[in-house]
Amino acid sequence: MDALTPQPELLSLLPEELEQLFLSIGEAKYRAKQVFPQLHRGLSPREMTSLGKALQEKVLQNASWHLPTVEKKLVSAIDGTVKYLFGLADGHCVESVVMKYEHGNTICISSQVGCRMGCKFCASTIGGKVRDLTPGELLGQVIAAQKDMGERISNIVMMGIGEPLDNYDNVIKFLHLVNHKDGINIGYRHISLSTCGLVDRMADLAKENLPITLSISLHAPDDETRSTIMPINRRWGVAELLGACRSYYAQTGRRISFEYTLIARKNDSVEQARKLAQVLNSHLRTKSEGMPIHVNLIPVNEVAETEFRRSGRDAIAAFARVLESKGIRATVRRKLGADINASCGQLRRESMQTAKG
Ligand code: SAH
């Protein structure tokens, strides 16, 4: 390998790529079968006794290994939610949150360092996007959290820092890696991906044929409101986005869930709830069968730098009632980790501010 080619990252490699790596350094390809499961359990090559000292060093001369390091860990005294600030090889940080449910542990992972989507209520986007995460860094969050907690993680939501569909190729590769039977082996049906609505990429995703759950961050029923809080809406408006949802469902048969962050006096009126029911029903249930629609209502998490405030309890209940009355399932998201500010983006901001002094 010449000095200009970046070294492959061990955690980003599929088993067949790992085989190629071993072959390229003059080693037998069965080594890949030994190493892949151990990497995915969080072992460094130096901890793999089956390789022997000489081969451990040879691997590390030809490839890089870095597992996200726990820079900070907050555990909720209320519900056991764990929030990690993970350090990456180049010193940047991302956040992951592990939530404990009866059906198992769910991790919320980040997809980029920062974000360039510019949603006005979101802490992750304030400093813009720094860079994409590699497949190995996406996977590394799951491995590192599982290793630190000593418990299996059974579900993944891609709802942390970043826009997963803006880091498309790496995210798709990560999905294949994390689903691999010799690795962490999390079923696609246990993985959700949330997007602010990159319509072109939604069409690509439909073709991947991965039975993951797609979530759409809708947050407003009309272009006027949505464009003021989500700049992406100026590229693809509500009608185009819901049209893309309809195609996605038609192609994959996978139902889509919608996220709706309730912001006081911005998008939480009964009028807006009616409008929301109307646009969802008209785009997604034109025929009598149609797609079952589920909206997650999320009281906005107040971010220090923004002026957005939470809707009152009554407004939230009234909003949900209107949706239900129009045949749309609405649930108000239970807030986990309230005492550790468990939503993503804020811990990284704090650490950046501390670093700046
Ligand atoms: N970029 C992706 C995933 C990351 S954000 C997306 O937009 O879907 C995960 C979810 O949290 C999104 O629905 C996002 O709109 C929402 N969110 C961001 N900031 C929030 C805040 N301050 N309060 C409540 N929800 C927020």
CSV table of N, CA and C in Angstrom, one decimal, residues 52 79 122 291:
chain,number,residue,atom,x,y,z
A,52,GLY,N,-2.0,-14.1,17.0
A,52,GLY,CA,-0.6,-14.1,17.4
A,52,GLY,C,0.0,-12.7,17.2
A,79,ASP,N,-35.1,6.6,34.8
A,79,ASP,CA,-35.5,5.5,34.0
A,79,ASP,C,-34.3,4.7,33.4
A,122,CYS,N,-33.4,22.6,16.2
A,122,CYS,CA,-32.6,21.5,16.5
A,122,CYS,C,-31.2,21.9,16.9
A,291,MET,N,-52.4,3.3,3.6
A,291,MET,CA,-51.4,2.9,4.6
A,291,MET,C,-51.9,3.3,6.0
